[in-house]
Every structure is written in C-alpha cells, then in structure tokens.
mmCIF file of N, CA and C in Angstrom:
data_model
loop_
_atom_site.group_PDB
_atom_site.id
_atom_site.type_symbol
_atom_site.label_atom_id
_atom_site.label_comp_id
_atom_site.label_asym_id
_atom_site.label_seq_id
_atom_site.Cartn_x
_atom_site.Cartn_y
_atom_site.Cartn_z
ATOM 1 N N MET A 951 -17.819 -16.664 10.492
ATOM 2 C CA MET A 951 -17.876 -15.469 9.770
ATOM 3 C C MET A 951 -18.685 -15.709 8.396
ATOM 4 N N SER A 952 -19.511 -14.975 8.168
ATOM 5 C CA SER A 952 -20.264 -14.998 6.644
ATOM 6 C C SER A 952 -19.253 -14.827 5.588
ATOM 7 N N TYR A 953 -19.793 -15.178 4.450
ATOM 8 C CA TYR A 953 -18.916 -14.925 3.156
ATOM 9 C C TYR A 953 -18.676 -13.330 2.984
ATOM 10 N N GLU A 954 -19.849 -12.636 3.233
ATOM 11 C CA GLU A 954 -19.900 -11.222 2.952
ATOM 12 C C GLU A 954 -19.047 -10.584 3.911
ATOM 13 N N GLN A 955 -18.912 -10.959 5.208
ATOM 14 C CA GLN A 955 -17.970 -10.435 6.165
ATOM 15 C C GLN A 955 -16.575 -10.703 5.727
ATOM 16 N N THR A 956 -16.256 -11.898 5.327
ATOM 17 C CA THR A 956 -14.876 -12.328 4.836
ATOM 18 C C THR A 956 -14.578 -11.178 3.698
ATOM 19 N N ILE A 957 -15.374 -11.131 2.748
ATOM 20 C CA ILE A 957 -15.073 -10.267 1.682
ATOM 21 C C ILE A 957 -14.627 -8.847 2.224
ATOM 22 N N MET A 958 -15.535 -8.333 3.027
ATOM 23 C CA MET A 958 -15.351 -7.052 3.610
ATOM 24 C C MET A 958 -14.099 -6.738 4.321
ATOM 25 N N GLN A 959 -13.438 -7.822 4.813
ATOM 26 C CA GLN A 959 -12.214 -7.783 5.497
ATOM 27 C C GLN A 959 -11.308 -7.443 4.305
ATOM 28 N N ILE A 960 -11.187 -7.849 3.146
ATOM 29 C CA ILE A 960 -10.358 -7.592 2.082
ATOM 30 C C ILE A 960 -10.560 -6.276 1.619
ATOM 31 N N ILE A 961 -11.793 -5.731 1.455
ATOM 32 C CA ILE A 961 -12.089 -4.307 1.180
ATOM 33 C C ILE A 961 -11.587 -3.444 2.286
ATOM 34 N N ALA A 962 -11.832 -3.758 3.547
ATOM 35 C CA ALA A 962 -11.446 -2.801 4.586
ATOM 36 C C ALA A 962 -9.643 -2.668 4.752
ATOM 37 N N ASN A 963 -9.200 -3.938 4.717
ATOM 38 C CA ASN A 963 -7.639 -3.888 4.753
ATOM 39 C C ASN A 963 -7.082 -3.174 3.526
ATOM 40 N N SER A 964 -7.576 -3.502 2.376
ATOM 41 C CA SER A 964 -7.015 -2.947 1.025
ATOM 42 C C SER A 964 -7.450 -1.329 1.221
ATOM 43 N N GLY A 965 -8.395 -0.956 1.608
ATOM 44 C CA GLY A 965 -8.648 0.591 1.756
ATOM 45 C C GLY A 965 -7.549 1.214 2.716
ATOM 46 N N GLU A 966 -7.528 0.539 3.830
ATOM 47 C CA GLU A 966 -6.484 1.055 4.753
ATOM 48 C C GLU A 966 -4.879 1.125 4.293
ATOM 49 N N ALA A 967 -4.637 0.288 3.451
ATOM 50 C CA ALA A 967 -3.416 0.188 2.934
ATOM 51 C C ALA A 967 -3.160 1.211 1.902
ATOM 52 N N ARG A 968 -4.018 1.367 1.108
ATOM 53 C CA ARG A 968 -4.121 2.563 0.075
ATOM 54 C C ARG A 968 -4.236 3.818 0.800
ATOM 55 N N SER A 969 -4.883 4.081 1.777
ATOM 56 C CA SER A 969 -4.959 5.222 2.552
ATOM 57 C C SER A 969 -3.354 5.509 3.189
ATOM 58 N N LYS A 970 -2.893 4.515 3.882
ATOM 59 C CA LYS A 970 -1.491 4.600 4.427
ATOM 60 C C LYS A 970 -0.507 4.914 3.310
ATOM 61 N N SER A 971 -0.547 4.367 2.191
ATOM 62 C CA SER A 971 0.338 4.481 1.100
ATOM 63 C C SER A 971 0.239 6.007 0.814
ATOM 64 N N LEU A 972 -0.907 6.347 0.676
ATOM 65 C CA LEU A 972 -1.068 7.912 0.097
ATOM 66 C C LEU A 972 -0.458 8.999 1.261
ATOM 67 N N LYS A 973 -0.729 8.497 2.534
ATOM 68 C CA LYS A 973 -0.012 9.321 3.507
ATOM 69 C C LYS A 973 1.386 9.341 3.585
ATOM 70 N N ALA A 974 1.976 8.108 3.133
ATOM 71 C CA ALA A 974 3.391 7.860 3.034
ATOM 72 C C ALA A 974 3.839 8.919 1.854
ATOM 73 N N SER A 975 3.194 8.930 0.873
ATOM 74 C CA SER A 975 3.631 9.925 -0.143
ATOM 75 C C SER A 975 3.663 11.194 0.328
ATOM 76 N N ARG A 976 2.613 11.681 0.904
ATOM 77 C CA ARG A 976 2.716 13.123 1.566
ATOM 78 C C ARG A 976 3.591 13.439 2.349
ATOM 79 N N ALA A 977 4.006 12.405 3.360
ATOM 80 C CA ALA A 977 5.158 12.612 4.372
ATOM 81 C C ALA A 977 6.453 12.656 3.473
ATOM 82 N N ALA A 978 6.614 11.840 2.556
ATOM 83 C CA ALA A 978 7.850 11.973 1.780
ATOM 84 C C ALA A 978 8.058 13.162 1.236
ATOM 85 N N ARG A 979 6.941 13.556 0.571
ATOM 86 C CA ARG A 979 6.874 14.865 -0.194
ATOM 87 C C ARG A 979 7.313 16.152 0.797
ATOM 88 N N GLY A 980 6.950 16.022 1.981
ATOM 89 C CA GLY A 980 7.389 16.946 3.129
ATOM 90 C C GLY A 980 8.797 16.735 3.847
ATOM 91 N N GLY A 981 9.449 15.616 3.251
ATOM 92 C CA GLY A 981 10.563 15.351 3.790
ATOM 93 C C GLY A 981 10.802 14.521 5.128
ATOM 94 N N ASP A 982 9.643 13.870 5.501
ATOM 95 C CA ASP A 982 9.581 13.051 6.634
ATOM 96 C C ASP A 982 9.718 11.686 6.137
ATOM 97 N N PHE A 983 10.911 11.169 5.829
ATOM 98 C CA PHE A 983 11.083 9.849 5.387
ATOM 99 C C PHE A 983 10.807 8.830 6.391
ATOM 100 N N GLU A 984 11.203 9.161 7.654
ATOM 101 C CA GLU A 984 10.907 8.093 8.794
ATOM 102 C C GLU A 984 9.395 7.879 8.713
ATOM 103 N N GLN A 985 8.524 9.012 8.767
ATOM 104 C CA GLN A 985 7.116 8.895 8.842
ATOM 105 C C GLN A 985 6.507 8.025 7.589
ATOM 106 N N ALA A 986 7.239 8.398 6.462
ATOM 107 C CA ALA A 986 6.835 7.841 5.075
ATOM 108 C C ALA A 986 7.026 6.372 5.312
ATOM 109 N N GLU A 987 8.146 5.868 5.839
ATOM 110 C CA GLU A 987 8.569 4.589 5.946
ATOM 111 C C GLU A 987 7.681 3.697 6.894
ATOM 112 N N GLU A 988 7.274 4.324 7.945
ATOM 113 C CA GLU A 988 6.208 3.869 8.964
ATOM 114 C C GLU A 988 4.985 3.497 8.301
ATOM 115 N N PHE A 989 4.521 4.624 7.520
ATOM 116 C CA PHE A 989 3.208 4.430 6.861
ATOM 117 C C PHE A 989 3.157 3.357 5.830
ATOM 118 N N LEU A 990 4.357 3.079 4.988
ATOM 119 C CA LEU A 990 4.500 2.054 4.058
ATOM 120 C C LEU A 990 4.400 0.661 4.797
ATOM 121 N N LYS A 991 5.089 0.765 6.021
ATOM 122 C CA LYS A 991 5.128 -0.513 6.812
ATOM 123 C C LYS A 991 3.635 -0.832 7.280
ATOM 124 N N GLN A 992 2.983 0.016 7.547
ATOM 125 C CA GLN A 992 1.509 -0.262 8.174
ATOM 126 C C GLN A 992 0.683 -0.632 6.798
ATOM 127 N N ALA A 993 1.000 -0.088 5.757
ATOM 128 C CA ALA A 993 0.435 -0.391 4.373
ATOM 129 C C ALA A 993 0.662 -1.803 4.135
ATOM 130 N N LYS A 994 1.829 -2.334 4.208
ATOM 131 C CA LYS A 994 2.227 -3.529 3.853
ATOM 132 C C LYS A 994 1.467 -4.542 4.903
ATOM 133 N N GLU A 995 1.433 -4.302 6.178
ATOM 134 C CA GLU A 995 0.721 -5.064 6.923
ATOM 135 C C GLU A 995 -0.743 -5.315 6.744
ATOM 136 N N ASN A 996 -1.338 -4.312 6.349
ATOM 137 C CA ASN A 996 -2.847 -4.309 5.673
ATOM 138 C C ASN A 996 -2.898 -5.129 4.409
ATOM 139 N N LEU A 997 -1.934 -4.902 3.635
ATOM 140 C CA LEU A 997 -1.942 -5.791 2.606
ATOM 141 C C LEU A 997 -1.754 -7.341 2.736
ATOM 142 N N THR A 998 -1.029 -7.524 3.706
ATOM 143 C CA THR A 998 -0.772 -8.936 4.044
ATOM 144 C C THR A 998 -1.931 -9.610 4.684
ATOM 145 N N ALA A 999 -2.846 -8.701 5.692
ATOM 146 C CA ALA A 999 -3.830 -9.189 6.217
ATOM 147 C C ALA A 999 -5.143 -9.294 4.955
ATOM 148 N N ALA A 1000 -5.135 -8.643 4.058
ATOM 149 C CA ALA A 1000 -6.159 -8.709 2.937
ATOM 150 C C ALA A 1000 -5.690 -9.850 2.091
ATOM 151 N N HIS A 1001 -4.527 -10.112 1.856
ATOM 152 C CA HIS A 1001 -3.911 -11.113 0.930
ATOM 153 C C HIS A 1001 -4.191 -12.539 1.642
ATOM 154 N N LYS A 1002 -4.059 -12.564 3.105
ATOM 155 C CA LYS A 1002 -4.325 -13.739 3.720
ATOM 156 C C LYS A 1002 -5.867 -14.152 3.627
ATOM 157 N N VAL A 1003 -6.888 -13.277 3.812
ATOM 158 C CA VAL A 1003 -8.042 -13.510 3.400
ATOM 159 C C VAL A 1003 -8.409 -13.935 2.146
ATOM 160 N N GLN A 1004 -7.715 -13.333 1.122
ATOM 161 C CA GLN A 1004 -8.045 -13.648 -0.394
ATOM 162 C C GLN A 1004 -7.581 -15.172 -0.521
ATOM 163 N N THR A 1005 -6.349 -15.487 0.017
ATOM 164 C CA THR A 1005 -5.711 -16.875 -0.013
ATOM 165 C C THR A 1005 -6.598 -17.779 0.437
ATOM 166 N N GLN A 1006 -7.259 -17.710 1.675
ATOM 167 C CA GLN A 1006 -8.362 -18.538 2.225
ATOM 168 C C GLN A 1006 -9.487 -18.784 1.471
ATOM 169 N N LEU A 1007 -9.920 -17.695 0.764
ATOM 170 C CA LEU A 1007 -11.050 -17.882 -0.321
ATOM 171 C C LEU A 1007 -10.452 -18.732 -1.551
ATOM 172 N N LEU A 1008 -9.168 -18.438 -2.096
ATOM 173 C CA LEU A 1008 -8.636 -19.358 -2.956
ATOM 174 C C LEU A 1008 -8.554 -20.939 -2.620
ATOM 175 N N GLN A 1009 -8.025 -21.023 -1.463
ATOM 176 C CA GLN A 1009 -7.850 -22.414 -0.957
ATOM 177 C C GLN A 1009 -9.050 -23.158 -0.648
ATOM 178 N N ALA A 1010 -10.113 -22.390 -0.362
ATOM 179 C CA ALA A 1010 -11.420 -23.028 -0.052
ATOM 180 C C ALA A 1010 -11.954 -23.581 -1.555
ATOM 181 N N GLU A 1011 -11.792 -22.690 -2.315
ATOM 182 C CA GLU A 1011 -12.202 -23.064 -3.689
ATOM 183 C C GLU A 1011 -11.434 -24.136 -4.341
ATOM 184 N N GLY A 1012 -10.315 -24.256 -4.110
ATOM 185 C CA GLY A 1012 -9.324 -25.342 -4.587
ATOM 186 C C GLY A 1012 -9.653 -26.631 -3.742
ATOM 187 N N ARG A 1013 -10.300 -26.599 -2.657
ATOM 188 C CA ARG A 1013 -10.868 -27.837 -2.106
ATOM 189 C C ARG A 1013 -12.270 -28.239 -2.625
ATOM 190 N N GLY A 1014 -12.722 -27.407 -3.392
ATOM 191 C CA GLY A 1014 -13.896 -27.638 -4.192
ATOM 192 C C GLY A 1014 -15.146 -27.046 -3.426
ATOM 193 N N GLU A 1015 -14.897 -26.162 -2.613
ATOM 194 C CA GLU A 1015 -15.810 -25.333 -2.077
ATOM 195 C C GLU A 1015 -16.179 -24.142 -3.049
ATOM 196 N N LYS A 1016 -17.207 -24.377 -3.656
ATOM 197 C CA LYS A 1016 -17.866 -23.144 -4.414
ATOM 198 C C LYS A 1016 -18.196 -22.027 -3.777
ATOM 199 N N SER A 1017 -17.791 -20.842 -4.272
ATOM 200 C CA SER A 1017 -18.272 -19.618 -3.651
ATOM 201 C C SER A 1017 -19.006 -18.782 -5.011
ATOM 202 N N GLU A 1018 -19.869 -17.964 -4.401
ATOM 203 C CA GLU A 1018 -20.535 -17.303 -5.354
ATOM 204 C C GLU A 1018 -19.844 -16.066 -5.866
ATOM 205 N N ILE A 1019 -19.683 -15.689 -7.002
ATOM 206 C CA ILE A 1019 -19.156 -14.670 -7.698
ATOM 207 C C ILE A 1019 -20.025 -13.539 -7.495
ATOM 208 N N THR A 1020 -19.815 -12.461 -6.613
ATOM 209 C CA THR A 1020 -20.668 -11.267 -6.548
ATOM 210 C C THR A 1020 -20.053 -10.089 -6.925
ATOM 211 N N VAL A 1021 -20.787 -9.034 -7.089
ATOM 212 C CA VAL A 1021 -20.179 -7.798 -7.367
ATOM 213 C C VAL A 1021 -19.362 -7.185 -6.168
ATOM 214 N N LEU A 1022 -19.684 -7.604 -4.992
ATOM 215 C CA LEU A 1022 -18.852 -7.374 -3.620
ATOM 216 C C LEU A 1022 -17.469 -8.014 -3.878
ATOM 217 N N LEU A 1023 -17.275 -9.287 -4.325
ATOM 218 C CA LEU A 1023 -16.254 -10.093 -4.403
ATOM 219 C C LEU A 1023 -15.338 -9.213 -5.357
ATOM 220 N N ILE A 1024 -15.890 -8.916 -6.649
ATOM 221 C CA ILE A 1024 -15.257 -8.211 -7.513
ATOM 222 C C ILE A 1024 -14.705 -6.910 -6.906
ATOM 223 N N HIS A 1025 -15.635 -6.195 -6.521
ATOM 224 C CA HIS A 1025 -15.136 -4.843 -5.711
ATOM 225 C C HIS A 1025 -13.897 -5.124 -4.843
ATOM 226 N N ALA A 1026 -13.844 -6.143 -4.058
ATOM 227 C CA ALA A 1026 -12.917 -6.516 -3.008
ATOM 228 C C ALA A 1026 -11.664 -6.675 -3.730
ATOM 229 N N GLN A 1027 -11.682 -7.411 -5.046
ATOM 230 C CA GLN A 1027 -10.622 -7.853 -5.752
ATOM 231 C C GLN A 1027 -9.982 -6.601 -6.505
ATOM 232 N N ASP A 1028 -10.795 -5.712 -6.806
ATOM 233 C CA ASP A 1028 -10.346 -4.649 -7.466
ATOM 234 C C ASP A 1028 -9.678 -3.610 -6.277
ATOM 235 N N HIS A 1029 -10.416 -3.492 -5.269
ATOM 236 C CA HIS A 1029 -9.627 -2.704 -4.168
ATOM 237 C C HIS A 1029 -8.192 -3.349 -3.745
ATOM 238 N N LEU A 1030 -8.258 -4.583 -3.593
ATOM 239 C CA LEU A 1030 -6.838 -5.215 -3.411
ATOM 240 C C LEU A 1030 -5.737 -4.859 -4.513
ATOM 241 N N MET A 1031 -6.124 -5.074 -5.566
ATOM 242 C CA MET A 1031 -5.223 -4.954 -6.688
ATOM 243 C C MET A 1031 -4.805 -3.365 -6.815
ATOM 244 N N ASN A 1032 -5.629 -2.245 -6.590
ATOM 245 C CA ASN A 1032 -5.533 -0.940 -6.538
ATOM 246 C C ASN A 1032 -4.434 -0.658 -5.350
ATOM 247 N N ALA A 1033 -4.819 -1.134 -4.273
ATOM 248 C CA ALA A 1033 -4.072 -0.940 -2.981
ATOM 249 C C ALA A 1033 -2.525 -1.402 -3.315
ATOM 250 N N ILE A 1034 -2.395 -2.643 -3.847
ATOM 251 C CA ILE A 1034 -1.107 -3.135 -4.073
ATOM 252 C C ILE A 1034 -0.252 -2.181 -4.980
ATOM 253 N N THR A 1035 -1.040 -1.828 -6.087
ATOM 254 C CA THR A 1035 -0.238 -0.829 -7.089
ATOM 255 C C THR A 1035 0.106 0.425 -6.521
ATOM 256 N N VAL A 1036 -0.875 1.159 -5.721
ATOM 257 C CA VAL A 1036 -0.620 2.342 -5.093
ATOM 258 C C VAL A 1036 0.587 2.090 -4.288
ATOM 259 N N LYS A 1037 0.741 1.115 -3.433
ATOM 260 C CA LYS A 1037 1.740 0.951 -2.475
ATOM 261 C C LYS A 1037 2.951 0.827 -3.189
ATOM 262 N N GLU A 1038 3.081 -0.047 -4.273
ATOM 263 C CA GLU A 1038 4.259 0.048 -5.089
ATOM 264 C C GLU A 1038 4.857 1.286 -5.566
ATOM 265 N N LEU A 1039 3.858 1.898 -6.200
ATOM 266 C CA LEU A 1039 4.236 3.239 -6.771
ATOM 267 C C LEU A 1039 4.682 4.266 -5.729
ATOM 268 N N VAL A 1040 3.984 4.242 -4.738
ATOM 269 C CA VAL A 1040 4.500 5.154 -3.568
ATOM 270 C C VAL A 1040 5.701 4.714 -3.077
ATOM 271 N N SER A 1041 6.115 3.566 -2.901
ATOM 272 C CA SER A 1041 7.344 3.021 -2.499
ATOM 273 C C SER A 1041 8.401 3.727 -3.650
ATOM 274 N N GLU A 1042 8.316 3.601 -4.644
ATOM 275 C CA GLU A 1042 9.094 4.183 -5.550
ATOM 276 C C GLU A 1042 9.205 5.545 -5.612
ATOM 277 N N MET A 1043 8.067 6.315 -5.280
ATOM 278 C CA MET A 1043 8.027 7.792 -5.133
ATOM 279 C C MET A 1043 8.773 8.209 -3.849
ATOM 280 N N VAL A 1044 8.726 7.584 -2.766
ATOM 281 C CA VAL A 1044 9.650 7.828 -1.673
ATOM 282 C C VAL A 1044 11.008 7.742 -2.015
ATOM 283 N N GLU A 1045 11.492 6.677 -2.556
ATOM 284 C CA GLU A 1045 12.843 6.598 -3.009
ATOM 285 C C GLU A 1045 13.445 7.770 -3.721
ATOM 286 N N GLU A 1046 12.453 8.134 -4.892
ATOM 287 C CA GLU A 1046 12.839 9.474 -5.768
ATOM 288 C C GLU A 1046 12.819 10.634 -4.815
ATOM 289 N N SER A 1047 11.928 10.718 -4.036
ATOM 290 C CA SER A 1047 11.853 11.927 -3.200
ATOM 291 C C SER A 1047 13.313 11.930 -2.258
ATOM 292 N N LYS A 1048 13.565 10.693 -1.737
ATOM 293 C CA LYS A 1048 14.929 10.819 -0.955
ATOM 294 C C LYS A 1048 16.149 11.246 -1.835
ATOM 295 N N LYS A 1049 16.144 10.806 -3.115
ATOM 296 C CA LYS A 1049 17.012 11.102 -4.110
ATOM 297 C C LYS A 1049 17.060 12.588 -4.227
ATOM 298 N N ARG A 1050 15.873 13.154 -4.450
ATOM 299 C CA ARG A 1050 15.741 14.620 -4.766
ATOM 300 C C ARG A 1050 16.159 15.481 -3.710
ATOM 301 N N VAL A 1051 15.940 15.058 -2.278
ATOM 302 C CA VAL A 1051 16.317 15.932 -1.376
ATOM 303 C C VAL A 1051 17.877 15.693 -1.187
ATOM 304 N N GLU A 1052 18.372 14.708 -1.410
ATOM 305 C CA GLU A 1052 19.876 14.444 -1.263
ATOM 306 C C GLU A 1052 20.634 15.299 -2.353
ATOM 307 N N LEU A 1053 19.959 15.395 -3.686
ATOM 308 C CA LEU A 1053 20.519 16.277 -4.725
ATOM 309 C C LEU A 1053 20.516 17.749 -4.441
ATOM 310 N N GLU A 1054 19.274 18.163 -3.545
ATOM 311 C CA GLU A 1054 19.106 19.449 -3.239
ATOM 312 C C GLU A 1054 20.138 19.952 -2.257
ATOM 313 N N GLU A 1055 20.400 19.055 -1.202
ATOM 314 C CA GLU A 1055 21.449 19.278 -0.178
ATOM 315 C C GLU A 1055 22.945 19.395 -1.005
ATOM 316 N N ARG A 1056 23.281 18.555 -1.892
ATOM 317 C CA ARG A 1056 24.371 18.840 -2.477
ATOM 318 C C ARG A 1056 24.629 20.050 -3.355
ATOM 319 N N ILE A 1057 23.311 20.365 -3.980
ATOM 320 C CA ILE A 1057 23.532 21.756 -4.660
ATOM 321 C C ILE A 1057 23.584 22.762 -3.557
ATOM 322 N N LYS A 1058 23.033 22.843 -2.590
ATOM 323 C CA LYS A 1058 23.240 23.916 -1.556
ATOM 324 C C LYS A 1058 24.550 23.838 -1.174
ATOM 325 N N GLU A 1059 25.218 22.891 -0.919
ATOM 326 C CA GLU A 1059 26.722 22.847 -0.417
ATOM 327 C C GLU A 1059 27.511 23.485 -1.650
ATOM 328 N N LEU A 1060 27.341 22.819 -2.816
ATOM 329 C CA LEU A 1060 28.210 23.532 -3.925
ATOM 330 C C LEU A 1060 27.914 24.930 -4.013
ATOM 331 N N LYS A 1061 26.718 25.568 -3.928
ATOM 332 C CA LYS A 1061 26.588 27.042 -3.931
ATOM 333 C C LYS A 1061 27.159 27.726 -2.725
ATOM 334 N N LYS A 1062 27.113 27.062 -1.665
ATOM 335 C CA LYS A 1062 27.930 27.671 -0.568
ATOM 336 C C LYS A 1062 29.359 27.843 -0.695
ATOM 337 N N ASN A 1063 29.944 26.662 -1.356
ATOM 338 C CA ASN A 1063 31.636 26.727 -1.622
ATOM 339 C C ASN A 1063 31.884 27.737 -2.796
ATOM 340 N N ASP A 1064 30.871 28.256 -3.351
ATOM 341 C CA ASP A 1064 31.307 29.181 -4.732
ATOM 342 C C ASP A 1064 31.620 30.567 -4.396
#
C-alpha cells in the first residue's frame, strides 16, 4: 500500500467517525439513546482503525523510516484530532440528553400528582 493510500485510511476512518458521532447527537436529541450508543460504538471503531494506521506510521518513523511531511498527512492528522474531539463531546452530550429526558419525565410525574 502506498504512503498516500495509508494516509487516506486515516482520513476516511476519521471522517466516518465524525459522521457517526454527529448522527449519535441527532439520535440522542430525538430521544433514541440506543441508536445514539450504537453510532458512538461505530465511531469508536472507526477511530480505533484510524489510530492504528497512525500508530503504524509513528512506529515506522521510530524505526528510522523517514516519511515525507505532506499537506495530506497534516490534513489526516487534523481530521483525526477533530473526529476524536467531536466524539468525546457528543458522548457528553448524549449523557446530558439522557439526564434531560429523565428530568422531564420526573416533572411530568410531579405535575400529574398535583
């Protein structure tokens, strides 16, 4: 596999992880927490795949195999960092959405009992 193809694996997996994370956010906002958790699980799998490729590049450099720093590599790193951040933030948002729904249900119950 060429160097560019390897880098494209990072970009593709990172982009997919970001997309799945945003889908998780939308699912949670709609109250579908099971689907949100599934999307986050898929995002994590994509991030793991991207990170694996990144680790291979780092290990190669550690062995003394020099690789060219290209705009494509920088773009891949940017995609990966962005996807990780989005996934972490969405994970927190899903938890907050769960709490919001729980509180809304408790308020409904309290209003019923009045």
